[in-house]
PDB file of C-alpha atoms in Angstrom:
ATOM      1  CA  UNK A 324       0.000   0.000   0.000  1.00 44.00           C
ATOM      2  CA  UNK A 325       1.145   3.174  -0.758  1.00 47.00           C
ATOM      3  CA  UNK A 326       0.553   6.353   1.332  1.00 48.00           C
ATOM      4  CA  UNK A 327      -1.787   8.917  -0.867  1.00 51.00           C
ATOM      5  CA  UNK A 328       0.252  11.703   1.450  1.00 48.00           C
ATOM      6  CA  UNK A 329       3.476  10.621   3.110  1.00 47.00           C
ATOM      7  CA  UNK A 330       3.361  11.295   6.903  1.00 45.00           C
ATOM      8  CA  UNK A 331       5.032  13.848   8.602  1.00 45.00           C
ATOM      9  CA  UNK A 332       5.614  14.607  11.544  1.00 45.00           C
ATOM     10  CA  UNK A 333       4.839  18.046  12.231  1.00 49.00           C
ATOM     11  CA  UNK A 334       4.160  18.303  16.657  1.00 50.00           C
ATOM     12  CA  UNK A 335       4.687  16.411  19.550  1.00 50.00           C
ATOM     13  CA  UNK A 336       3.140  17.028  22.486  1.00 49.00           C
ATOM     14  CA  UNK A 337       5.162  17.153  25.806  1.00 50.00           C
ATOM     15  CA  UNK A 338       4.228  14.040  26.876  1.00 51.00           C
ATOM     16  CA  UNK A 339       5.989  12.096  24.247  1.00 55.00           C
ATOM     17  CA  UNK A 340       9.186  13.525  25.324  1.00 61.00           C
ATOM     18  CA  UNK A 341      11.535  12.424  27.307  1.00 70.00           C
ATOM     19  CA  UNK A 342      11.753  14.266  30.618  1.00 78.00           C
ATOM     20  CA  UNK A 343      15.532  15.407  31.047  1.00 85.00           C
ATOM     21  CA  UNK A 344      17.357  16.119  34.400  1.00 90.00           C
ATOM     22  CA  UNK A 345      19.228  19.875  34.307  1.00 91.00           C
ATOM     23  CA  UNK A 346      21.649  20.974  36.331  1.00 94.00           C
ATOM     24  CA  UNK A 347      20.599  24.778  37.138  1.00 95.00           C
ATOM     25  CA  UNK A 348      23.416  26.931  36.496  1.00 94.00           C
ATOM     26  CA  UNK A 349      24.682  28.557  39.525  1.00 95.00           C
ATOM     27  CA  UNK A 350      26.726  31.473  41.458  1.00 95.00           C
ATOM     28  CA  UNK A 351      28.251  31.140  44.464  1.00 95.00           C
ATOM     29  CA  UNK A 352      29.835  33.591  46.331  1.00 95.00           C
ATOM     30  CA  UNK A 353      31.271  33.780  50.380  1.00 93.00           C
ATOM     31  CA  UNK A 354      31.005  37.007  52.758  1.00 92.00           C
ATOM     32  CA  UNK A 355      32.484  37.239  55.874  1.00 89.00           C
ATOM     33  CA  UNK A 356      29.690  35.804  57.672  1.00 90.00           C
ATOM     34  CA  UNK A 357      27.748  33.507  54.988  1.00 93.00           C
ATOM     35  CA  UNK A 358      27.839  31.455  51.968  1.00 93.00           C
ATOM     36  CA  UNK A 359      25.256  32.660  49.562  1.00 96.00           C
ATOM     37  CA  UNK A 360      23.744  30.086  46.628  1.00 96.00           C
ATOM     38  CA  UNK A 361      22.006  31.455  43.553  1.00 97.00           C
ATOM     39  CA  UNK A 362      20.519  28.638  41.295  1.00 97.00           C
ATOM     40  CA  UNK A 363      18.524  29.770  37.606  1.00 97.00           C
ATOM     41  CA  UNK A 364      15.538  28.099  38.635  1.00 97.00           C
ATOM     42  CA  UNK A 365      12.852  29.459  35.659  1.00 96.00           C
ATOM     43  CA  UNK A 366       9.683  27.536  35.275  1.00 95.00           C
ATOM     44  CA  UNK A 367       9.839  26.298  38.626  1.00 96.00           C
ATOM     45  CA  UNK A 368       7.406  27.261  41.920  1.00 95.00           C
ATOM     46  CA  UNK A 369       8.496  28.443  45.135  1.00 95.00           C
ATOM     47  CA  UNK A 370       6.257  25.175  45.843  1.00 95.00           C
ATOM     48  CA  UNK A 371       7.826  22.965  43.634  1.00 95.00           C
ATOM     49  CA  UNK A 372      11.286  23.697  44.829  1.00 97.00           C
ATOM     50  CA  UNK A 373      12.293  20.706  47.327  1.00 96.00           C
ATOM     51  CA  UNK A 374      15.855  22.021  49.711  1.00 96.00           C
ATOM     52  CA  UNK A 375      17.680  19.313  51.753  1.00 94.00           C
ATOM     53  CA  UNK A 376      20.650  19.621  53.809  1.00 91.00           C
ATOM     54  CA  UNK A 377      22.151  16.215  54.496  1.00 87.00           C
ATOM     55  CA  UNK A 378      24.764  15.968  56.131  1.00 82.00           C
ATOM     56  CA  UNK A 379      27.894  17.566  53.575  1.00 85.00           C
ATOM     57  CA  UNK A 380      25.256  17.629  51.360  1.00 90.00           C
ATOM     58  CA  UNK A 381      22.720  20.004  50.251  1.00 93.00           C
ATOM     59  CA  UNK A 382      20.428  19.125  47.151  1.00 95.00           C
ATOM     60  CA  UNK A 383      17.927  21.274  45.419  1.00 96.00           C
ATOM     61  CA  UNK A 384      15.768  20.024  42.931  1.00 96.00           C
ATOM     62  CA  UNK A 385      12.422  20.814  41.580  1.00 96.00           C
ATOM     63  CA  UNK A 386      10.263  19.783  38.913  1.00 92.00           C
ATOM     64  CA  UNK A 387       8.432  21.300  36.176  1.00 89.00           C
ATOM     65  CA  UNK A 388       4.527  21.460  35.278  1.00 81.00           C
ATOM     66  CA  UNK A 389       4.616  21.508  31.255  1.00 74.00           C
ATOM     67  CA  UNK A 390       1.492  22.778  29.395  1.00 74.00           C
ATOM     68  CA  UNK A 391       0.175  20.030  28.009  1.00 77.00           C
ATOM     69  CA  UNK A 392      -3.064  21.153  26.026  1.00 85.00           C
ATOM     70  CA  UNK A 393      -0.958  22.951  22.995  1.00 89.00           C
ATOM     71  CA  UNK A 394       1.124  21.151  20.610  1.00 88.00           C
ATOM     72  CA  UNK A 395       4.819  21.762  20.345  1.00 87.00           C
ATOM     73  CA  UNK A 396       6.290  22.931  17.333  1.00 88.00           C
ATOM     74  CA  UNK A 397      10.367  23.836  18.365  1.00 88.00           C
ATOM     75  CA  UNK A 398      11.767  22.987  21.543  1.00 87.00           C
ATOM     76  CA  UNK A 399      14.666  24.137  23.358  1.00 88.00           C
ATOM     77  CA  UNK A 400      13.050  23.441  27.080  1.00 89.00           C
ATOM     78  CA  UNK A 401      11.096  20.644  26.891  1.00 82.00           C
ATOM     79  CA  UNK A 402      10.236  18.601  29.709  1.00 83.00           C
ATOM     80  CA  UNK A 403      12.816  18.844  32.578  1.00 89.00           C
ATOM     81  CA  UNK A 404      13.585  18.219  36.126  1.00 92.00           C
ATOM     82  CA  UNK A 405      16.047  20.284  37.999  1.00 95.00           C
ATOM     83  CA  UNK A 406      18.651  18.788  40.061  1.00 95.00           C
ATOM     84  CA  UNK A 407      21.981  19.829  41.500  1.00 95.00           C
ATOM     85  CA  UNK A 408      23.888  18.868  44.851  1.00 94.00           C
ATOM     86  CA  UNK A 409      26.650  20.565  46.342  1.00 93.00           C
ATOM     87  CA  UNK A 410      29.488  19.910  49.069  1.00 90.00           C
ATOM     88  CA  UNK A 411      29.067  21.461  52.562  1.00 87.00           C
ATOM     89  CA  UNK A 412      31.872  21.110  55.129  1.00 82.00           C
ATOM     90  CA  UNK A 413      31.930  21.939  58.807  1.00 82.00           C
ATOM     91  CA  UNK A 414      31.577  24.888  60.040  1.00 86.00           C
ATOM     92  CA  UNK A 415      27.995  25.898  58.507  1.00 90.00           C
ATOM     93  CA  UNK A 416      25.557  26.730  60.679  1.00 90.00           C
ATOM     94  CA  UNK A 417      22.570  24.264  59.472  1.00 89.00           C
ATOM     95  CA  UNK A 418      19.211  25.672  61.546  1.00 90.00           C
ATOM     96  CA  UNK A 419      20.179  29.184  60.306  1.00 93.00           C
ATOM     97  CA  UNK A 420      20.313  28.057  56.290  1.00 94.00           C
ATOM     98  CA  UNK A 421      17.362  30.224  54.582  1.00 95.00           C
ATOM     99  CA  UNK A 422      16.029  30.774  50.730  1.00 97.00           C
ATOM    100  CA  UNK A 423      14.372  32.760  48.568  1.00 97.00           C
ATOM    101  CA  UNK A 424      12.367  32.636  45.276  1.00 97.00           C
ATOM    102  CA  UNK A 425      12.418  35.532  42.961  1.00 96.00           C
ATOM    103  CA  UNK A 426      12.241  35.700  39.049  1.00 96.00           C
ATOM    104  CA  UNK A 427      13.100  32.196  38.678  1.00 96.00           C
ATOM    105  CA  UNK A 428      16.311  32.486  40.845  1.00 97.00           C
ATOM    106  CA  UNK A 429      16.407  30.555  44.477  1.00 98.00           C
ATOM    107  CA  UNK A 430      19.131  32.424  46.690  1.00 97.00           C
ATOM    108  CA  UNK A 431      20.124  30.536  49.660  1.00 97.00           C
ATOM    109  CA  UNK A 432      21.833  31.874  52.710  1.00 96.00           C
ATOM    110  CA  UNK A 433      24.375  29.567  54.396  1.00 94.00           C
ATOM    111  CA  UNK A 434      25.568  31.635  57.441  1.00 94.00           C
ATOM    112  CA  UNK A 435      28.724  30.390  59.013  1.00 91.00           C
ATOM    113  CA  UNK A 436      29.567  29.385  62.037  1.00 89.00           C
ATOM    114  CA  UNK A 437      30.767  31.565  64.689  1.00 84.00           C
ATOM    115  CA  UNK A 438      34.212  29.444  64.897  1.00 80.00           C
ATOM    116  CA  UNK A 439      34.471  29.779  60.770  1.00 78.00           C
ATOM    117  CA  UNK A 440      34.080  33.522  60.517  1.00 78.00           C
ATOM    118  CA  UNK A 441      36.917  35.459  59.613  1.00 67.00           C
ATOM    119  CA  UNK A 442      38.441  37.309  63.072  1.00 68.00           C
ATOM    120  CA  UNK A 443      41.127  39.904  62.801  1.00 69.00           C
ATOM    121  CA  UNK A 444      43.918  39.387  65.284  1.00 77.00           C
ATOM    122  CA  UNK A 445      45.019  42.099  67.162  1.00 79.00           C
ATOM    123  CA  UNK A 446      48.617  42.203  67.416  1.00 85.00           C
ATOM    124  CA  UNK A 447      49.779  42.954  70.986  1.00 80.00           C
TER     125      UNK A 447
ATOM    126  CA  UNK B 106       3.995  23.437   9.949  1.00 50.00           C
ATOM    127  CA  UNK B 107       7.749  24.912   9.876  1.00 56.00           C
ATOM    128  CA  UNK B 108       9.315  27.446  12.250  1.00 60.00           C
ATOM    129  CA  UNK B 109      12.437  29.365  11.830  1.00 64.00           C
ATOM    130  CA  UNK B 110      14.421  30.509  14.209  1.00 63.00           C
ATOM    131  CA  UNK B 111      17.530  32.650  14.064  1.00 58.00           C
ATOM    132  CA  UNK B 112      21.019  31.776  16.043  1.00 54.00           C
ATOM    133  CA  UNK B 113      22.301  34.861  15.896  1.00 53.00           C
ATOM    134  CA  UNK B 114      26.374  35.070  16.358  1.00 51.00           C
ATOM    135  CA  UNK B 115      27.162  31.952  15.262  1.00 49.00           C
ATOM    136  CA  UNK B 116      30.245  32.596  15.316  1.00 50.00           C
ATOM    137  CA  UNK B 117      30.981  33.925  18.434  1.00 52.00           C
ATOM    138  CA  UNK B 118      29.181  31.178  20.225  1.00 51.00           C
ATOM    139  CA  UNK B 119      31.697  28.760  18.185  1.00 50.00           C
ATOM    140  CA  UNK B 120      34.460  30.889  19.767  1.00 50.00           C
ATOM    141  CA  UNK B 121      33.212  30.612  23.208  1.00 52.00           C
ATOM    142  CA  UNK B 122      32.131  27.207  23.009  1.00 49.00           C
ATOM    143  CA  UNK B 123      35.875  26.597  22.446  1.00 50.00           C
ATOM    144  CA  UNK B 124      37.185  28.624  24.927  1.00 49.00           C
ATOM    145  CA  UNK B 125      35.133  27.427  28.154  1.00 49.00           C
ATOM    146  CA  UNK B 126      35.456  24.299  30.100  1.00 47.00           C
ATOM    147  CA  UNK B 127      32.921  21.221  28.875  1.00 47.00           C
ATOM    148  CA  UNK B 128      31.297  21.422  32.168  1.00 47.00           C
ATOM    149  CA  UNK B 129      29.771  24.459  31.655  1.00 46.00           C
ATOM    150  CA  UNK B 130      26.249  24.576  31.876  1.00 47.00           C
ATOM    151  CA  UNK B 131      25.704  27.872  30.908  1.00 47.00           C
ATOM    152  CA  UNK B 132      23.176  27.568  27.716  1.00 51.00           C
ATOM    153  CA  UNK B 133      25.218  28.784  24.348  1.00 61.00           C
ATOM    154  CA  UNK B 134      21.795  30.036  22.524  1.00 78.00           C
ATOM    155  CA  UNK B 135      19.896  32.441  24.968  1.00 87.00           C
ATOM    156  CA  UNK B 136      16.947  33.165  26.046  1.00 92.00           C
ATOM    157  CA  UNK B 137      16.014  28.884  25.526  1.00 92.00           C
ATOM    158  CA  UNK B 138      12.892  29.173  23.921  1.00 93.00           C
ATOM    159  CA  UNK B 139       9.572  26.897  23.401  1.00 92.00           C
ATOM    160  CA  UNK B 140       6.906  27.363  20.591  1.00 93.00           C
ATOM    161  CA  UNK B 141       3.839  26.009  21.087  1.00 92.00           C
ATOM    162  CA  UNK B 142       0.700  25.737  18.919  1.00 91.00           C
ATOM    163  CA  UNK B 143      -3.010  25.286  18.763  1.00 89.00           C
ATOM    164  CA  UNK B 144      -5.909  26.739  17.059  1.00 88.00           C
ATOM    165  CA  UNK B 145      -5.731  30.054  18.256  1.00 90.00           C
ATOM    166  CA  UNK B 146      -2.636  31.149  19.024  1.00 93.00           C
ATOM    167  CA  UNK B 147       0.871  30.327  19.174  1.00 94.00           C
ATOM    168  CA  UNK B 148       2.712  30.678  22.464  1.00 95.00           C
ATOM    169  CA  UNK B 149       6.542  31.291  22.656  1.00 96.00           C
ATOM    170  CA  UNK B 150       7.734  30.618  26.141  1.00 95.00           C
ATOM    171  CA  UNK B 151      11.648  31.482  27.293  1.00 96.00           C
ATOM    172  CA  UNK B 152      13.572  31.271  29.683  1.00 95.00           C
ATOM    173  CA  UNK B 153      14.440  34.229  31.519  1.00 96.00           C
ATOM    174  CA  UNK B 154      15.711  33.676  35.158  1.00 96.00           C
ATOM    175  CA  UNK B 155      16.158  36.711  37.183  1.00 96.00           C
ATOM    176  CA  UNK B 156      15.661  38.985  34.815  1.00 96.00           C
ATOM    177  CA  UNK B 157      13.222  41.660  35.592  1.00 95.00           C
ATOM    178  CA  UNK B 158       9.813  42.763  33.503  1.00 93.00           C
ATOM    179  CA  UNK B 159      10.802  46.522  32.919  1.00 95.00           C
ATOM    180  CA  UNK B 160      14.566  45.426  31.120  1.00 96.00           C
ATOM    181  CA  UNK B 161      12.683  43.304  28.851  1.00 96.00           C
ATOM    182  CA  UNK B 162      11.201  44.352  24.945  1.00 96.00           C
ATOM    183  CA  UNK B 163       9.481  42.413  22.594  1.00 96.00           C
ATOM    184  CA  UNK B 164       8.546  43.561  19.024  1.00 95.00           C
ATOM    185  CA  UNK B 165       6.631  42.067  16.299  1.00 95.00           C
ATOM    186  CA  UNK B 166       7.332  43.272  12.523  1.00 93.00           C
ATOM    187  CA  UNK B 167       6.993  40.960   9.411  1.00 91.00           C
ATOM    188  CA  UNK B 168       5.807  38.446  11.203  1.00 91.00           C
ATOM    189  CA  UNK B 169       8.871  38.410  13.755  1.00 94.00           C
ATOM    190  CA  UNK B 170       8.403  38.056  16.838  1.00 95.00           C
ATOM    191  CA  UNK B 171      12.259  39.703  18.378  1.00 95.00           C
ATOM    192  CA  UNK B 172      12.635  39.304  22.112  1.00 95.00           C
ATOM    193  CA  UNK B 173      15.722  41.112  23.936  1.00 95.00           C
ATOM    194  CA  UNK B 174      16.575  42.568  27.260  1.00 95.00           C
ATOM    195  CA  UNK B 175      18.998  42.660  29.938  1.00 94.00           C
ATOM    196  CA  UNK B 176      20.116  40.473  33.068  1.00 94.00           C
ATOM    197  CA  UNK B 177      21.371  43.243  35.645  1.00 93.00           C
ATOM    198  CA  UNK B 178      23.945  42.070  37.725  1.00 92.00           C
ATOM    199  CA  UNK B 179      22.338  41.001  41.496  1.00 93.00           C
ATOM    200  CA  UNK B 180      23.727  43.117  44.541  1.00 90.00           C
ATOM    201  CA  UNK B 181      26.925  41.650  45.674  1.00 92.00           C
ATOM    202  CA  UNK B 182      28.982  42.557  48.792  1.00 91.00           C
ATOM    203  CA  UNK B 183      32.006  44.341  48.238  1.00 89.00           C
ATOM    204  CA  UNK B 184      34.251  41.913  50.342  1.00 88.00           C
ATOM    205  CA  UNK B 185      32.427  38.707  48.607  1.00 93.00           C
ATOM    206  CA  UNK B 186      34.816  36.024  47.203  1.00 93.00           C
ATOM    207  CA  UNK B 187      33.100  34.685  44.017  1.00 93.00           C
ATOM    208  CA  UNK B 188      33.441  30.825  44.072  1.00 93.00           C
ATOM    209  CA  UNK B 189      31.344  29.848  40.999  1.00 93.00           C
ATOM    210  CA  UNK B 190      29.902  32.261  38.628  1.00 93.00           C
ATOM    211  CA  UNK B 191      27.794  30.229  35.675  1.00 92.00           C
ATOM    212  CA  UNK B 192      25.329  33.003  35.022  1.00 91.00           C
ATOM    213  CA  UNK B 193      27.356  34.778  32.603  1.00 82.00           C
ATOM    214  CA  UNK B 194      24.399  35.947  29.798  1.00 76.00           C
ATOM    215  CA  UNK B 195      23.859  39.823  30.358  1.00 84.00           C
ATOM    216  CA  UNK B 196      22.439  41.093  26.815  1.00 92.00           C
ATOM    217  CA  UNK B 197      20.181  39.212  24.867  1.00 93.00           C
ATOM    218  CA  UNK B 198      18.267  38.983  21.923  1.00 93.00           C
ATOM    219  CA  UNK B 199      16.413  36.561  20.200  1.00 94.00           C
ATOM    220  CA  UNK B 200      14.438  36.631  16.612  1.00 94.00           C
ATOM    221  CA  UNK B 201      11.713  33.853  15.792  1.00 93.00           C
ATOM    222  CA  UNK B 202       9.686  33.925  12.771  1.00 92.00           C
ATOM    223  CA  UNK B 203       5.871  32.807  13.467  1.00 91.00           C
ATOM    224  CA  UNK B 204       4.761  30.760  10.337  1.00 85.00           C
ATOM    225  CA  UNK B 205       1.164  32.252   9.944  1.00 87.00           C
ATOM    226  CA  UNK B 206      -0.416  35.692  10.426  1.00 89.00           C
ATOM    227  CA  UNK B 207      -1.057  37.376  13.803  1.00 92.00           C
ATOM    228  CA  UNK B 208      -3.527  39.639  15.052  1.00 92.00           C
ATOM    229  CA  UNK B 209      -0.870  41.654  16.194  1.00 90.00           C
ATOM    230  CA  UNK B 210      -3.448  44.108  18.301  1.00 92.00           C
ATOM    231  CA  UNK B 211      -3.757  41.352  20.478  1.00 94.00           C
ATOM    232  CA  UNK B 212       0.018  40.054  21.102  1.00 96.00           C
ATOM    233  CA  UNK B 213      -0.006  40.008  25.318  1.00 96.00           C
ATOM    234  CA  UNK B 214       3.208  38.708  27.392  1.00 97.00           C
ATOM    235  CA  UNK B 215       3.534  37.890  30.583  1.00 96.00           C
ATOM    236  CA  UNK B 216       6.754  36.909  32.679  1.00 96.00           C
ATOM    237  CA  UNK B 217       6.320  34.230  35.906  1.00 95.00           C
ATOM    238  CA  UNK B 218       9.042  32.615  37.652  1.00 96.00           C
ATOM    239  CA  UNK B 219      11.900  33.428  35.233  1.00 96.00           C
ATOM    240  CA  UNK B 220       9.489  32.297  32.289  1.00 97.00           C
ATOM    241  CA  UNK B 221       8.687  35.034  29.242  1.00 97.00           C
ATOM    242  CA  UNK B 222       4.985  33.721  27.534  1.00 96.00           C
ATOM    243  CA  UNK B 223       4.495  35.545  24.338  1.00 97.00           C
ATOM    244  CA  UNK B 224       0.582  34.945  23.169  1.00 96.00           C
ATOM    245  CA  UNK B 225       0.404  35.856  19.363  1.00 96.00           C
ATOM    246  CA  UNK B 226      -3.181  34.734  18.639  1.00 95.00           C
ATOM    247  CA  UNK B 227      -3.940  33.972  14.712  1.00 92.00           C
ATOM    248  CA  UNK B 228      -5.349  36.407  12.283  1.00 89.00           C
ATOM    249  CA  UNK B 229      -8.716  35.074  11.029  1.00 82.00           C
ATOM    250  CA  UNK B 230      -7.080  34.450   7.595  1.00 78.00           C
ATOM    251  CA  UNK B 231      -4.473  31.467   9.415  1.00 72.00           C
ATOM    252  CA  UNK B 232      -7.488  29.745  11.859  1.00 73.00           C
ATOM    253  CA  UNK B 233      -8.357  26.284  11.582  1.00 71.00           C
ATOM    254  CA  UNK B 234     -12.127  26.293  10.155  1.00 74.00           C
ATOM    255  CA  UNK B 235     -14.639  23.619   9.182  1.00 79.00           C
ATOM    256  CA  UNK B 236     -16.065  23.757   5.952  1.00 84.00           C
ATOM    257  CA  UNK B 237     -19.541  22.459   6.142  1.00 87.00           C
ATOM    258  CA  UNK B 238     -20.662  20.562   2.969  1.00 90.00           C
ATOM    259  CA  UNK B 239     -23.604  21.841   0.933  1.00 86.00           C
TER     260      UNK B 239
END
């Protein structure tokens, strides 16, 4: 049989596409008194975001709600899940690690420890 | 249904892609963009994170739709130590050519969480009708 129109592809819809796991690109950058995280986080929610601190560890990840009622002509985005983990050593002070979510960037505050903040010495 | 989009700087991308480490996240085309379709409209989504609504300008001529803006730098502390620094994009513009006519009275935008959506509804001329038998 031969096709009276050969078939072509022309849109997929999200949910034929694989969903992909990004690393959000990220600035870090250390004061005197804290460690401060920024993670491109666009697309997600401040509810989707999920932040752990394990121990060493902390891991922020979040996923994505695609529109799924329009057909998709060119993609570049796609379906994605963020995820990215970084190192912690000593000397951060866990309970006082705090975030926020604005125009698709998550900032989080790692404040140091008293014993890990810089201290001038006075020379006697 | 085909849609063109423009890579602008080709070139320069090829550069930079050569001079930075294979690690690097940071996307080479920017803003990353989405084009979706259905009857009425066609949506462009992209991907602006942490840019703000006022630094960004859209314009629609010969069926064109040309996005660009600015990232401003965030506040930074004069004594900070800069460990990683991915977000590099500050400048950008973008051109995509929308395959059918617009109503271009009723282009809206809107920008949530980082995300640019760019509604460009059809003209009556490009809208999926029925044609009822006689």
């Amino acid at each position: 049989m031969t096709a009276l129109v050969p078939y072509t592809p022309t849109a997929l819809t999200r949910y034929e596409m694989n969903e992909r796991v990004v690393p959000p690109v990220t600035d870090i950058y250390e004061t005197a008194d804290s460690f401060v995280v920024k993670l491109d986080l666009p697309g997600a929610t401040k509810e989707s975001i999920k932040l752990q601190v394990e121990p060493r560890k902390l891991v922020v990840q979040s996923s994505i709600t695609a529109d799924e009622s329009m057909n998709l002509l060119y993609s570049e985005i796609g379906r994605k899940r963020y995820y990215r983990e970084f190192n912690i050593g000593d000397g951060i002070n866990v309970e006082g690690i705090h975030a926020s979510f604005e125009d698709g960037v998550l900032t989080i505050t790692l404040p140091k420890t008293d014993e890990m903040k810089a201290r001038e010495i006075k020379i006697q | 249904m085909m849609v063109r989009v423009a890579y602008p700087n080709i070139f320069d991308e090829l550069i930079e892609e050569f001079f930075t480490p294979a690690l690097d996240v940071t996307p080479t085309v920017y803003p990353a963009i989405d084009i979706l379709e259905n009857d009425a409209a066609t949506v462009v989504v992209a991907e602006v994170p942490g840019v703000k609504k006022e630094d960004v300008s859209l314009k629609y001529e010969n069926n064109v739709l040309t996005i660009s803006g600015e990232r401003k730098p965030y506040e930074i502390p004069q004594d900070a130590r800069i460990l990683l620094n991915e977000m590099r994009v500050r400048k950008f513009t973008r051109s995509i050519e929308i395959p059918h006519d617009v109503d271009a009275e009723k282009i809206t935008a809107e920008m949530n969480n980082g995300v640019l959506r760019v509604t460009l509804p059809k003209a009556e001329v490009a809208r999926t009708r029925t044609i009822e038998i006689k």
